[in-house]
XYZ file of C-alpha atoms in Angstrom:
310
model
C 233.728 81.483 113.076
C 231.233 82.839 115.037
C 226.835 82.145 115.071
C 223.594 83.726 116.575
C 222.382 81.034 118.730
C 218.002 81.127 118.406
C 217.943 79.878 121.427
C 219.572 81.280 123.650
C 220.073 85.233 121.606
C 223.551 85.147 122.185
C 226.053 85.553 119.101
C 229.903 83.926 119.950
C 231.768 81.367 119.412
C 230.785 78.528 116.688
C 230.915 74.698 118.420
C 232.554 72.486 116.386
C 231.374 70.564 113.235
C 228.533 67.813 114.167
C 227.082 65.134 112.887
C 223.365 65.616 112.555
C 220.304 62.680 111.840
C 219.116 64.590 108.593
C 216.393 62.871 106.551
C 217.234 62.551 102.750
C 214.195 65.162 101.138
C 215.205 64.852 97.703
C 217.223 63.087 95.549
C 220.826 64.700 94.936
C 223.681 65.590 92.713
C 226.861 64.706 94.168
C 225.705 66.483 97.660
C 223.328 68.262 99.112
C 223.804 71.818 101.357
C 221.068 72.425 103.244
C 222.046 76.650 104.645
C 220.073 77.617 107.370
C 219.657 81.346 107.737
C 217.710 84.347 108.544
C 217.815 87.492 105.754
C 219.021 89.813 108.779
C 221.980 87.897 110.269
C 225.389 89.843 109.585
C 227.395 86.233 110.307
C 225.427 85.124 107.566
C 226.336 88.388 105.700
C 229.557 88.104 106.322
C 230.046 84.416 104.866
C 228.694 85.554 101.257
C 232.658 85.962 99.714
C 232.596 81.924 100.411
C 229.329 80.774 100.232
C 229.026 83.070 96.774
C 232.567 81.400 95.450
C 231.211 78.034 96.414
C 227.935 77.951 94.714
C 230.690 79.368 91.958
C 232.982 76.435 91.651
C 230.332 73.481 92.847
C 226.878 73.992 92.292
C 225.859 72.305 89.360
C 227.025 69.351 91.293
C 225.397 70.430 94.868
C 221.186 70.182 95.674
C 221.298 73.930 96.551
C 218.580 74.656 100.198
C 217.931 77.691 102.170
C 215.812 77.351 105.273
C 215.482 80.667 107.395
C 214.622 80.000 111.508
C 213.569 83.312 112.568
C 216.388 85.777 114.175
C 213.639 87.969 115.149
C 210.702 87.075 115.619
C 210.143 91.106 117.011
C 211.266 92.925 120.490
C 209.367 91.907 122.471
C 211.546 90.145 125.227
C 214.474 90.318 122.481
C 217.753 89.657 124.262
C 221.200 89.191 122.975
C 223.292 88.886 125.922
C 225.976 88.179 123.989
C 226.672 90.995 121.928
C 225.179 93.224 123.978
C 221.539 93.566 122.245
C 218.260 94.087 123.261
C 217.233 96.724 121.930
C 216.989 98.424 117.726
C 220.226 101.057 118.432
C 222.638 98.628 120.046
C 222.242 96.290 116.981
C 224.493 98.851 115.350
C 227.327 98.893 117.491
C 227.652 95.143 117.180
C 226.987 94.924 113.192
C 229.686 97.734 112.939
C 232.198 94.726 114.481
C 231.271 91.955 112.150
C 232.060 94.426 109.417
C 235.457 95.308 111.216
C 235.866 91.628 111.902
C 235.355 90.045 108.196
C 235.440 92.533 106.144
C 232.751 92.832 104.642
C 231.720 95.721 104.687
C 228.079 97.086 106.588
C 225.520 99.791 106.687
C 224.449 100.170 109.949
C 222.421 102.853 110.443
C 218.974 101.175 109.609
C 219.048 100.200 113.434
C 219.786 103.737 114.192
C 217.023 106.058 112.022
C 214.866 103.381 110.585
C 215.009 99.858 112.781
C 213.324 96.585 111.624
C 210.649 95.896 113.783
C 211.305 91.406 112.968
C 213.006 89.492 109.865
C 209.761 87.553 109.303
C 208.688 90.047 106.915
C 211.778 88.945 104.821
C 212.007 85.377 104.984
C 208.009 85.570 103.840
C 209.448 87.260 100.748
C 211.777 84.632 100.599
C 209.191 82.082 100.305
C 206.990 84.202 97.940
C 209.557 83.883 95.612
C 210.706 80.203 96.390
C 206.590 79.338 95.692
C 206.782 81.897 92.088
C 210.105 80.488 90.708
C 212.565 79.005 92.820
C 215.300 79.502 90.634
C 215.072 83.298 92.021
C 215.652 82.801 95.781
C 218.765 82.595 96.202
C 218.713 86.194 93.659
C 216.286 87.813 95.482
C 218.003 87.337 98.813
C 221.048 88.360 97.760
C 219.197 91.219 96.719
C 217.284 92.214 99.751
C 220.734 92.125 101.883
C 222.329 94.475 99.726
C 219.818 96.464 100.506
C 219.523 95.998 103.435
C 223.806 96.042 104.481
C 225.363 98.212 102.450
C 222.162 100.328 101.452
C 221.286 100.290 105.076
C 217.441 99.817 103.883
C 214.214 98.868 105.891
C 214.001 95.589 104.109
C 211.186 94.616 106.263
C 208.968 97.187 104.961
C 206.336 95.079 102.602
C 206.529 97.677 100.168
C 210.054 97.826 99.519
C 210.150 93.547 99.153
C 207.882 94.399 96.284
C 210.383 96.709 94.812
C 213.096 94.050 95.105
C 210.684 91.872 93.604
C 210.088 93.497 90.657
C 213.414 94.939 89.725
C 214.067 90.733 89.657
C 211.028 90.726 86.977
C 209.097 88.672 89.084
C 205.356 88.864 88.816
C 204.386 91.918 91.689
C 200.265 90.639 91.619
C 201.139 87.146 91.920
C 204.327 87.915 94.915
C 202.093 90.356 96.674
C 198.976 87.855 96.500
C 201.043 85.261 98.319
C 202.594 88.373 100.271
C 199.513 89.163 102.299
C 197.408 86.340 101.823
C 199.242 84.235 104.382
C 200.552 81.403 101.761
C 203.659 82.467 102.214
C 203.787 83.010 105.454
C 202.300 78.818 105.887
C 205.649 77.967 104.355
C 207.669 80.090 106.446
C 206.044 78.788 109.395
C 206.405 75.356 108.321
C 209.323 75.754 107.742
C 210.206 77.009 111.343
C 209.373 74.180 112.678
C 211.217 72.202 110.919
C 213.921 74.009 111.679
C 213.065 73.530 115.129
C 212.747 69.624 114.480
C 216.336 69.463 113.027
C 217.438 70.714 116.871
C 219.057 74.179 114.652
C 219.985 76.522 117.230
C 221.503 79.460 115.081
C 223.072 80.982 112.375
C 224.563 80.257 109.770
C 224.124 76.249 109.665
C 224.929 74.148 106.713
C 224.053 71.330 106.732
C 226.452 68.859 103.798
C 224.991 65.527 102.986
C 227.229 63.393 100.016
C 225.438 60.137 98.775
C 226.786 57.599 101.609
C 227.957 59.230 104.277
C 226.440 60.928 107.373
C 225.521 64.898 107.086
C 228.304 66.524 108.688
C 226.877 70.427 110.625
C 228.982 73.627 110.502
C 227.903 76.156 113.175
C 228.899 80.175 112.648
C 230.331 81.986 109.411
C 233.328 79.704 108.232
C 235.831 80.686 105.880
C 237.257 79.485 101.952
C 239.311 77.224 102.969
C 237.410 74.855 105.668
C 233.966 75.403 103.924
C 235.742 73.881 100.356
C 237.722 71.023 101.980
C 234.479 70.042 104.301
C 232.220 69.503 100.743
C 234.596 67.908 98.818
C 235.321 65.342 102.008
C 231.394 64.719 103.005
C 230.320 65.024 98.465
C 233.847 63.497 96.815
C 233.620 65.810 94.223
C 236.828 66.572 92.570
C 238.283 69.605 93.090
C 237.731 72.834 90.935
C 241.264 73.792 89.870
C 241.599 77.732 88.696
C 239.871 80.804 89.645
C 237.524 82.120 86.601
C 239.136 85.232 84.782
C 237.784 88.597 86.189
C 235.513 89.016 83.060
C 234.159 85.862 83.663
C 233.772 86.787 87.556
C 232.006 89.413 86.658
C 229.563 88.063 84.909
C 228.614 85.523 87.067
C 227.978 87.899 89.963
C 226.661 90.544 88.446
C 227.207 92.638 91.980
C 229.631 91.905 94.551
C 232.038 94.164 97.338
C 235.770 94.338 97.391
C 236.256 91.380 99.379
C 234.115 89.025 97.531
C 234.899 89.610 94.457
C 238.953 89.380 95.642
C 238.135 85.879 97.055
C 236.221 84.687 93.968
C 239.859 85.725 92.044
C 241.975 84.900 94.534
C 244.213 88.308 94.581
C 244.534 90.385 97.632
C 241.594 93.428 98.159
C 244.393 95.996 96.949
C 244.766 93.887 93.296
C 241.280 93.670 92.200
C 239.976 97.438 91.497
C 242.536 97.350 89.092
C 241.191 94.051 87.716
C 237.291 94.758 87.446
C 237.934 98.156 86.227
C 240.245 96.800 83.163
C 237.126 94.976 82.977
C 234.597 97.495 82.373
C 233.272 97.403 85.905
C 231.702 100.193 87.521
C 232.366 101.058 91.238
C 230.054 102.990 93.904
C 230.787 103.886 97.808
C 228.503 101.716 99.876
C 229.476 101.144 103.468
C 232.604 102.138 104.021
C 234.036 100.709 101.192
C 233.600 99.560 97.071
C 230.388 97.393 95.429
C 231.255 97.187 92.112
C 228.765 96.158 89.313
C 229.121 94.501 86.074
C 228.950 96.407 82.634
C 225.964 94.239 82.010
C 223.716 94.856 85.203
C 224.304 98.638 85.114
C 221.077 98.773 83.252
C 219.465 97.781 86.615
C 222.168 99.890 89.389
C 219.553 100.477 92.598
C 218.368 103.884 92.095
C 219.965 104.880 95.939
C 222.944 104.067 94.458
C 223.148 105.945 91.667
C 224.703 109.657 92.775
C 227.699 107.516 93.987
C 229.480 106.642 91.148
C 233.444 107.885 91.488
């Protein structure tokens, strides 16, 4: 497991699971997960196959909440000694290493062509979406992460954030108002203070709560087995009994990497392509790998991928 430390600016091995005193903020179903993350956290992107699978099987029984902790306020004074990062160009080889280790594709070239100045703009944009249409927050976070990690787009640019909000049918005028007038930023700043109050020091961090147990905290990118076992132990939710059929997986995800679909379908990376193709999925070459798009999602294909059909 790997972990990006907020206080020290270092990435490395994560500590073992721990307990954390967390105040109950709202009623829960069978359990609650607070996922402390950042839109540009590569180890969070590496956990997407496990996180999406957990949401597929147990999302209806869990209260899921994102918190954004501000991984990169800016480059002035920033240094990640553990990963050898002191400038934007240093991020590219680190991201390549993360992709190689986990198998979740990443195109790190944005750090050489059009580097992000901060992770605050996409975090503020996510808060704008939360204020407008909270049920779209997860979809928006996923879209900007695809843009960053697979398409090498600078998601700190406000015009791109507005475009991605519009792609999801979010009212662009209202989104822009919240984003530009400081309303969403105030919400983000309050959340930063809450992250620090909780003592969370890096990403990803998952705080898993049940109705009658002390919350358990998982630090670092988790594989699905450990994530599921912890959730079931803490919440008492019965284990999901079967993998979905390929058409169900495509309908649920809309788009996903080879590893994400292989994880959800419980098949090898070598098998998944044939299954998805047989069910009408379209494949696109991205970041040296493949992004699969469900038949029903093809009208929403990002323009920058339109020339990469294979």
